[in-house]
GROMACS .gro file of C-alpha atoms in nm:
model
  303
    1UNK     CA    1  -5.911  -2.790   4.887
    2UNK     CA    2  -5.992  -2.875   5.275
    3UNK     CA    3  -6.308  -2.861   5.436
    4UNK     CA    4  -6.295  -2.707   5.800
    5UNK     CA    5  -6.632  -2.640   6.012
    6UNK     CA    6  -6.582  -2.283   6.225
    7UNK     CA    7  -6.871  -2.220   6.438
    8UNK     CA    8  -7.076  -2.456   6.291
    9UNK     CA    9  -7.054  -2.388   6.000
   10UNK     CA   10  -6.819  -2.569   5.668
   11UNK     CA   11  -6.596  -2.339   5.468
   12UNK     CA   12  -6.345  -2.420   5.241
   13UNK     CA   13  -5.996  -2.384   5.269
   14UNK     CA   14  -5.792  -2.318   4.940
   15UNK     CA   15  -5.427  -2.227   4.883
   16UNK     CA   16  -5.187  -2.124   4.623
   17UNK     CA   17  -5.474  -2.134   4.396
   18UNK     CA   18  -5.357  -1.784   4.142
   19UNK     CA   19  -5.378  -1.987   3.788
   20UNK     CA   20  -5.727  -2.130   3.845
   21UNK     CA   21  -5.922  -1.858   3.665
   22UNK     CA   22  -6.297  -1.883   3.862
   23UNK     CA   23  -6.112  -1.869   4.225
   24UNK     CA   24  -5.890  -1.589   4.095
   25UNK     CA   25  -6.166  -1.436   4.016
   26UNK     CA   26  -6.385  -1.468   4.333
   27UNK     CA   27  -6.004  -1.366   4.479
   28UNK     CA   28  -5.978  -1.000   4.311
   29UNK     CA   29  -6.400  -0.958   4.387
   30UNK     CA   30  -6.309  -0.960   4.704
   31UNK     CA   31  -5.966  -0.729   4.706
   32UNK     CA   32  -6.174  -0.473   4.516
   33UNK     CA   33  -6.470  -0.469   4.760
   34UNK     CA   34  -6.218  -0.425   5.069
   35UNK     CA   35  -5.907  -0.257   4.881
   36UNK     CA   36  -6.086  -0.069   4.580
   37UNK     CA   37  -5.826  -0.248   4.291
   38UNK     CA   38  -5.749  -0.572   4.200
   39UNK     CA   39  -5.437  -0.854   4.088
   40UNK     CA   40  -5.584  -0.909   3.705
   41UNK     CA   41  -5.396  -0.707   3.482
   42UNK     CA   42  -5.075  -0.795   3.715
   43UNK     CA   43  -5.120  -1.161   3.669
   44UNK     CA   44  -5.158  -1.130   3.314
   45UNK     CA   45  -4.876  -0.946   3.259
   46UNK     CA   46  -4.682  -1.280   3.393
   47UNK     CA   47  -4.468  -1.095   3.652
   48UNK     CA   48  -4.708  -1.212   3.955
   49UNK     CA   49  -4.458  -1.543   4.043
   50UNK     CA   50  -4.458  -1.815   4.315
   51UNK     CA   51  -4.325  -1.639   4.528
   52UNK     CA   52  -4.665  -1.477   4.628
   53UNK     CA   53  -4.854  -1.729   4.750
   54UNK     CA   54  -5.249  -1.679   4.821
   55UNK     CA   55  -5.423  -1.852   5.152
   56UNK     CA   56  -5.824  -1.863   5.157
   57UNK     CA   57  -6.141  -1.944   5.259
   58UNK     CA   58  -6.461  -1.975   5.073
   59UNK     CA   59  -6.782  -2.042   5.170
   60UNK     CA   60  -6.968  -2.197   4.849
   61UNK     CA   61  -6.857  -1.964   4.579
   62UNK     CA   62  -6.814  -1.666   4.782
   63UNK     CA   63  -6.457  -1.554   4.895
   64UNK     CA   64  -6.515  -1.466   5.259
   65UNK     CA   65  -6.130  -1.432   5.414
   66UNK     CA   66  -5.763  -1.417   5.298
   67UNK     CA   67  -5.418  -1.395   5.346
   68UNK     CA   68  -5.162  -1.328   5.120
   69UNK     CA   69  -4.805  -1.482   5.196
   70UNK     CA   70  -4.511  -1.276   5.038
   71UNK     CA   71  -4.203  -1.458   5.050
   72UNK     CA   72  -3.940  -1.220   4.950
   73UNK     CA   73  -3.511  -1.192   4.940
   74UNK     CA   74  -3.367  -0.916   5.104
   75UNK     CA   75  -2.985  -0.850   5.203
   76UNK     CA   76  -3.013  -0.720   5.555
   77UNK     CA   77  -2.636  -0.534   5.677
   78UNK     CA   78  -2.523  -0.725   5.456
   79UNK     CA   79  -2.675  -1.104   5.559
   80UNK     CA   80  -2.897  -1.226   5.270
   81UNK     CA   81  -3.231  -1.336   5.459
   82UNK     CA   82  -3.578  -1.459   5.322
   83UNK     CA   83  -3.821  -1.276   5.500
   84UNK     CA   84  -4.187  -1.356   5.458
   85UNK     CA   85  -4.472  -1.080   5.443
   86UNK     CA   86  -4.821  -1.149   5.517
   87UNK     CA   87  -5.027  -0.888   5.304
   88UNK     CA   88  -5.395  -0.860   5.165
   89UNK     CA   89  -5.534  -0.950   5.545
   90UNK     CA   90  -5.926  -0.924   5.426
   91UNK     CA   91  -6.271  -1.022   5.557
   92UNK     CA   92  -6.580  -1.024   5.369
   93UNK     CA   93  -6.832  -0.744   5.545
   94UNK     CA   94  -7.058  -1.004   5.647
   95UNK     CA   95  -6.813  -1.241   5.796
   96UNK     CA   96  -6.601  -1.059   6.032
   97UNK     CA   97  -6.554  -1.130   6.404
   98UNK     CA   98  -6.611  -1.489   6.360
   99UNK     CA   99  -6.251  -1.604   6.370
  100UNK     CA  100  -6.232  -1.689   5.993
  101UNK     CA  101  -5.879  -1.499   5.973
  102UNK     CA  102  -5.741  -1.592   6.302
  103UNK     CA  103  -5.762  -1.927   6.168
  104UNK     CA  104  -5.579  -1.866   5.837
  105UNK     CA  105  -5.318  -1.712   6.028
  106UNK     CA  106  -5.240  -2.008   6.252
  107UNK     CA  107  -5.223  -2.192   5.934
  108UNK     CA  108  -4.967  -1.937   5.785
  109UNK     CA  109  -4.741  -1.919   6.082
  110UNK     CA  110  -4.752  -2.271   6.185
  111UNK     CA  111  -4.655  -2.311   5.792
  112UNK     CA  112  -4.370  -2.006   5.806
  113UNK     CA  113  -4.242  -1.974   6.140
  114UNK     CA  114  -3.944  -2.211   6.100
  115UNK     CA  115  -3.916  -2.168   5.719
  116UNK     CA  116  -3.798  -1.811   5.676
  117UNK     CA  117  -3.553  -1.574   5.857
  118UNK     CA  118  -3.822  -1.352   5.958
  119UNK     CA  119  -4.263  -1.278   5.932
  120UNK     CA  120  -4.399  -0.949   5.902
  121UNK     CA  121  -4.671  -0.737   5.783
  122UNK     CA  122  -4.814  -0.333   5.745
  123UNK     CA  123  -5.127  -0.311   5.945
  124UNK     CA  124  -5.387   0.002   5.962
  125UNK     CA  125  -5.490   0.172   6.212
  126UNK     CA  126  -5.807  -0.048   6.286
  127UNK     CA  127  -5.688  -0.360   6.346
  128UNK     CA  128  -5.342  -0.264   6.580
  129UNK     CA  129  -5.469  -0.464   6.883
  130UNK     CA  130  -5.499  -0.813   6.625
  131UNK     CA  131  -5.138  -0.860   6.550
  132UNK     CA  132  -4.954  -0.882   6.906
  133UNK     CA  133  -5.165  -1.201   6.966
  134UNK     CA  134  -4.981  -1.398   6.731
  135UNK     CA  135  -4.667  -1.234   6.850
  136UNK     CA  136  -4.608  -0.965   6.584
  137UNK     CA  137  -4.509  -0.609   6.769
  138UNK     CA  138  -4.481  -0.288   6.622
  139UNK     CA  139  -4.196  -0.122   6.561
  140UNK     CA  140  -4.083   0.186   6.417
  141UNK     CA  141  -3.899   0.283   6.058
  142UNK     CA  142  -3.645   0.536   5.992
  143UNK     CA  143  -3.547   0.802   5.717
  144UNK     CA  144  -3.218   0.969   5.608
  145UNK     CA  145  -3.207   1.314   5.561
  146UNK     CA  146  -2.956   1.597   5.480
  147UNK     CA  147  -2.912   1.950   5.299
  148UNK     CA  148  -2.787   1.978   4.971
  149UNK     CA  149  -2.694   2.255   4.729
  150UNK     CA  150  -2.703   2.235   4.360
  151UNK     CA  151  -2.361   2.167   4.207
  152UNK     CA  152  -2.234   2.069   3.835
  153UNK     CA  153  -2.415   1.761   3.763
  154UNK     CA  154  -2.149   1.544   3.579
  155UNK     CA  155  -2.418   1.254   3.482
  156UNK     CA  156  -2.639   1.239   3.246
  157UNK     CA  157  -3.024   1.169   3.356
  158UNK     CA  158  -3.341   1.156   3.221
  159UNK     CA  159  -3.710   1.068   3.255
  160UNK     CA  160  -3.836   0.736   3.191
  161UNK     CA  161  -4.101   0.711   2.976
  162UNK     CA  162  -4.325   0.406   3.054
  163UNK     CA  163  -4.515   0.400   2.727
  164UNK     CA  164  -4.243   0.278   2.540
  165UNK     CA  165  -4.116  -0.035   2.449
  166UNK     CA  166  -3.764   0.089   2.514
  167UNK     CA  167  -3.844   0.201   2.878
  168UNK     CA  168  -4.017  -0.112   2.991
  169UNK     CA  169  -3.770  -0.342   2.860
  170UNK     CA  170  -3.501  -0.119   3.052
  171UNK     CA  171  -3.681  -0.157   3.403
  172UNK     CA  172  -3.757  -0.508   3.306
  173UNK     CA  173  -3.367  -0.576   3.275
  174UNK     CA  174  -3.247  -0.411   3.579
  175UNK     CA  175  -3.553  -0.476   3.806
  176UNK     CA  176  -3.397  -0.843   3.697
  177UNK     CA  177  -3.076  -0.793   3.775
  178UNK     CA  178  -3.076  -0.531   4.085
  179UNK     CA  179  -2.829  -0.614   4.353
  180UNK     CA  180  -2.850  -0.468   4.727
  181UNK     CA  181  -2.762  -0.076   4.794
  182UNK     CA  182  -2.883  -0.029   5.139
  183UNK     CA  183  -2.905  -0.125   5.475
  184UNK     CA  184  -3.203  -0.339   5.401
  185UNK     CA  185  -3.252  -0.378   4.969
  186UNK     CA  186  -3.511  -0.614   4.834
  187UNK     CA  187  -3.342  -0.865   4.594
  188UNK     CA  188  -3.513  -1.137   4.324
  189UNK     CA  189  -3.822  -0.846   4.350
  190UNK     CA  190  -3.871  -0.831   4.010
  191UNK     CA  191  -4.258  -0.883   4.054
  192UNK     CA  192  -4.293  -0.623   4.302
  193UNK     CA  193  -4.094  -0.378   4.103
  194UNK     CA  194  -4.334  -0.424   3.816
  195UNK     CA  195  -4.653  -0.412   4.012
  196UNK     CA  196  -4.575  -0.088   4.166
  197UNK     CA  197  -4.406   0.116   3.851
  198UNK     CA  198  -4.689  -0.053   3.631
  199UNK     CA  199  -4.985  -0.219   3.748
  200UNK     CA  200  -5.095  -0.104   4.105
  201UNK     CA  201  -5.412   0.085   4.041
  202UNK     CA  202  -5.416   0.293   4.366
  203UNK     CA  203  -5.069   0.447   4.321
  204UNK     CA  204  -4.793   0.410   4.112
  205UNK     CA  205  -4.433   0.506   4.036
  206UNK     CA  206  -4.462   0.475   3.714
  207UNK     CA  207  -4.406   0.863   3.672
  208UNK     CA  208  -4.093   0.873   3.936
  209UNK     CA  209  -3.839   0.677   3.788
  210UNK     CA  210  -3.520   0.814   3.620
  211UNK     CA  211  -3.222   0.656   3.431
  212UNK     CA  212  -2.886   0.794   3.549
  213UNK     CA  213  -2.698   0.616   3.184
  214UNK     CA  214  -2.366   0.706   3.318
  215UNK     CA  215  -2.445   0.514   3.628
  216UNK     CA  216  -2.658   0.255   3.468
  217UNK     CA  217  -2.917   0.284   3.752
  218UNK     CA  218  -3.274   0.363   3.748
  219UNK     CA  219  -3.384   0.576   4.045
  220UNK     CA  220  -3.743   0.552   4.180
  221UNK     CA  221  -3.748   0.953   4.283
  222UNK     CA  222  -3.979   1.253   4.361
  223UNK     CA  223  -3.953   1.624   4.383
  224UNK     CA  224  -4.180   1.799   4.658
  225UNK     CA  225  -4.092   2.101   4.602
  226UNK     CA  226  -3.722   2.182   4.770
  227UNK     CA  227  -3.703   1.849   4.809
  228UNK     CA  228  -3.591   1.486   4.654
  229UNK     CA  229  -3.741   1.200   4.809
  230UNK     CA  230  -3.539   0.912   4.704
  231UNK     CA  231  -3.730   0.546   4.722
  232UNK     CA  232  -3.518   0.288   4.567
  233UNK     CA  233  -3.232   0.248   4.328
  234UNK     CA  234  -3.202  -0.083   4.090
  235UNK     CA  235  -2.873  -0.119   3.920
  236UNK     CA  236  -2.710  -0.448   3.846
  237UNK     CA  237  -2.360  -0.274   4.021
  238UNK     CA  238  -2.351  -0.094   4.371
  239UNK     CA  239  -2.343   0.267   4.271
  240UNK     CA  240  -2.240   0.596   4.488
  241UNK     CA  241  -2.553   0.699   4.665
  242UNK     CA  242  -2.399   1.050   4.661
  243UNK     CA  243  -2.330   1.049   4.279
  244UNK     CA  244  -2.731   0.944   4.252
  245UNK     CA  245  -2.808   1.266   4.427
  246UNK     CA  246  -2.584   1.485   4.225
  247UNK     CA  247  -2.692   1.336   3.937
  248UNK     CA  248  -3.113   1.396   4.071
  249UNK     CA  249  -3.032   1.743   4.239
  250UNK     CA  250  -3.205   2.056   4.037
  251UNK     CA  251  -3.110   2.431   4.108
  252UNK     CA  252  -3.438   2.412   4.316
  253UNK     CA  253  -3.334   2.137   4.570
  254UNK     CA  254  -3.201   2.212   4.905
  255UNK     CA  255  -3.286   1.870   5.127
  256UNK     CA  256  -3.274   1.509   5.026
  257UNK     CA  257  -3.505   1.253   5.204
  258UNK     CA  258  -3.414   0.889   5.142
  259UNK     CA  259  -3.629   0.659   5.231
  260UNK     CA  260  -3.405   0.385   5.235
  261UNK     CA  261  -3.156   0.372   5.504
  262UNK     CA  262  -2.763   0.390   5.353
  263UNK     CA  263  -2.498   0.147   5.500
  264UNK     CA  264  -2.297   0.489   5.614
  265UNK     CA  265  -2.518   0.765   5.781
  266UNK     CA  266  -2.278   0.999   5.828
  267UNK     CA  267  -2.368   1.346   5.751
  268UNK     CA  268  -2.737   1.235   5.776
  269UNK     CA  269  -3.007   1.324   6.023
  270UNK     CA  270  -3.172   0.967   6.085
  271UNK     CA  271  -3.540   1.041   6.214
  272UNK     CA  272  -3.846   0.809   6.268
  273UNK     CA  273  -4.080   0.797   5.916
  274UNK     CA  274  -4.431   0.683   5.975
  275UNK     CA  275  -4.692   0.637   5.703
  276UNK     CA  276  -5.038   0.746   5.748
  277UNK     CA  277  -5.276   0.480   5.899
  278UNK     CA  278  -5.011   0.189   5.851
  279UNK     CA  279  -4.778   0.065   6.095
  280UNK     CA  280  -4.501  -0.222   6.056
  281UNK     CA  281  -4.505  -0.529   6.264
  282UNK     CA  282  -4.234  -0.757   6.299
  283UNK     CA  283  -4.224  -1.115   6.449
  284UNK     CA  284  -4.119  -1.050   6.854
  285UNK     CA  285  -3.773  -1.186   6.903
  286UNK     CA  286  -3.657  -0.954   6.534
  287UNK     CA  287  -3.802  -0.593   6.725
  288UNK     CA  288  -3.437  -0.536   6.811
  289UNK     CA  289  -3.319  -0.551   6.484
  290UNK     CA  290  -3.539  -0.190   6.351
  291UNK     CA  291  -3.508  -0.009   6.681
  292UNK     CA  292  -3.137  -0.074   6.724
  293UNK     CA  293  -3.001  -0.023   6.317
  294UNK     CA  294  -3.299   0.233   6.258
  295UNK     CA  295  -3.413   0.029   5.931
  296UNK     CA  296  -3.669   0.111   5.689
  297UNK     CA  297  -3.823  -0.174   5.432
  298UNK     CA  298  -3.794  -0.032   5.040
  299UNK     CA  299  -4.141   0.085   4.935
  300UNK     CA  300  -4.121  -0.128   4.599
  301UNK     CA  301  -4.083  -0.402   4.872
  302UNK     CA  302  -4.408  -0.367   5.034
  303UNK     CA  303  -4.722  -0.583   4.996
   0.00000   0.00000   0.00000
């Protein structure tokens, strides 16, 4: 703990702080007021690891700003890189516009700007004009899309069913042992994977994930009407994103959406994707990167 005075007055500065049970605590009071859910039932089920890393200030036993550093292992066109996201950017109500996260930002990036490949972060509408003074600048991400038509499905797929023991430990083992499919795949995400498919109170995919057996792959998928939106695939062996469709496509479908960008877009209408009230903002000097390779981060990725 470090004591800092900011406009007069002494907060204290705590990090990496996710096993001590009070400052938790005063941790997911404060997600819940700003985000409506909270971290508990995630850290208990021992999948939050170190590799989310929690930056804050309190002022006496009140959590009054925070940043959450995600450090996280992607394979980018093929590179591996560790990228760093900055997520849970919250101010207590009564403490806002007095600086108190500009200053835990400084301490993050002076911390993380040499020490990873590259920072960025999902932003809502409300606070666009905050990020480009630390350098961050928006940039835009990209979806495949083509038509399909239903043909024999040679695999064998089915539902996963979350409530059993069977199930979890199946997503357990190849969340573990996932290896890259995509342009950009989220490796090592093991935590993320089971936040999102298990404990992430807002939304979950707990209900769109299928296991392809003859492909050993699960396949976080959804069916809006005549189409399948495709999210993420974990398999421990890069598998045929083709034979995934086949095996997902239903006499109904007619268009596939993937939102994950293949290595080989041919036959694929690439078009900008954009999700409600969030934007993605990347560290300056890596804005090439998205606008020229029209990427797109993993959903089970995000923070």
């Amino acid at each position: 703990m470090t004591k800092m005075i900011v406009n007069g007055k002494e907060y204290t500065y705590i990090k990496n702080y996710k096993n001590d049970t009070s400052l938790r605590k005063v941790f997911n009071e404060l997600t819940r007021e700003t985000w409506g859910f909270d971290f508990e039932s995630w850290y208990e089920s021992g999948f939050w690891d170190d590799n989310c890393i929690l930056y804050s200030l309190i002022d006496g036993t009140q959590m009054v700003s925070h940043i959450t550093v995600n450090v996280i292992h992607f394979t980018v066109l093929g590179e591996k890189k560790k990228y760093v996201q900055l997520g849970t950017v919250m101010t207590a109500v009564a403490y806002r516009k007095q600086g108190l996260n500009k200053i835990l930002m400084d301490i993050v990036l002076a911390e993380w700007k040499g020490n990873c490949d590259m920072l960025y972060l999902y932003a809502n509408d409300t606070v666009l004009d905050f990020y480009p003074k630390f350098g961050f600048a928006p940039v835009p991400e990209y979806k495949a899309m083509k038509a399909i038509s239903s043909v024999e499905n040679p695999y064998s797929i089915r539902k996963m069913d979350l409530a059993t023991i069977a199930d979890q430990e199946l997503l357990e083992v190849l969340g573990q042992s996932a290896v890259a499919q995509f342009a950009i795949s989220a490796t090592q995400n093991l935590g993320l994977i089971m936040f999102y498919c298990r404990f992430f109170e807002v939304f979950s995919f707990r209900d769109n994930l299928y296991y392809a057996t003859d492909l050993n792959a699960i396949v976080v998928a959804e069916y809006q009407e005549d189409t399948l939106v495709i999210y993420d695939i974990l398999a421990p062996e890069v598998v045929v994103i083709d034979a995934v469709i086949a095996a997902l496509t239903t006499p109904e479908t007619t268009k596939v959406v993937l939102q994950v960008m293949p290595h080989v877009t041919n036959g694929y209408t690439i078009e900008p994707h954009k999700e409600e009230d969030l934007t993605l903002f990347v560290m300056g000097n890596q804005k090439e990167l998205f606008e020229k390779n029209q990427l797109i981060f993993p959903m089970l990725s995000h923070t």
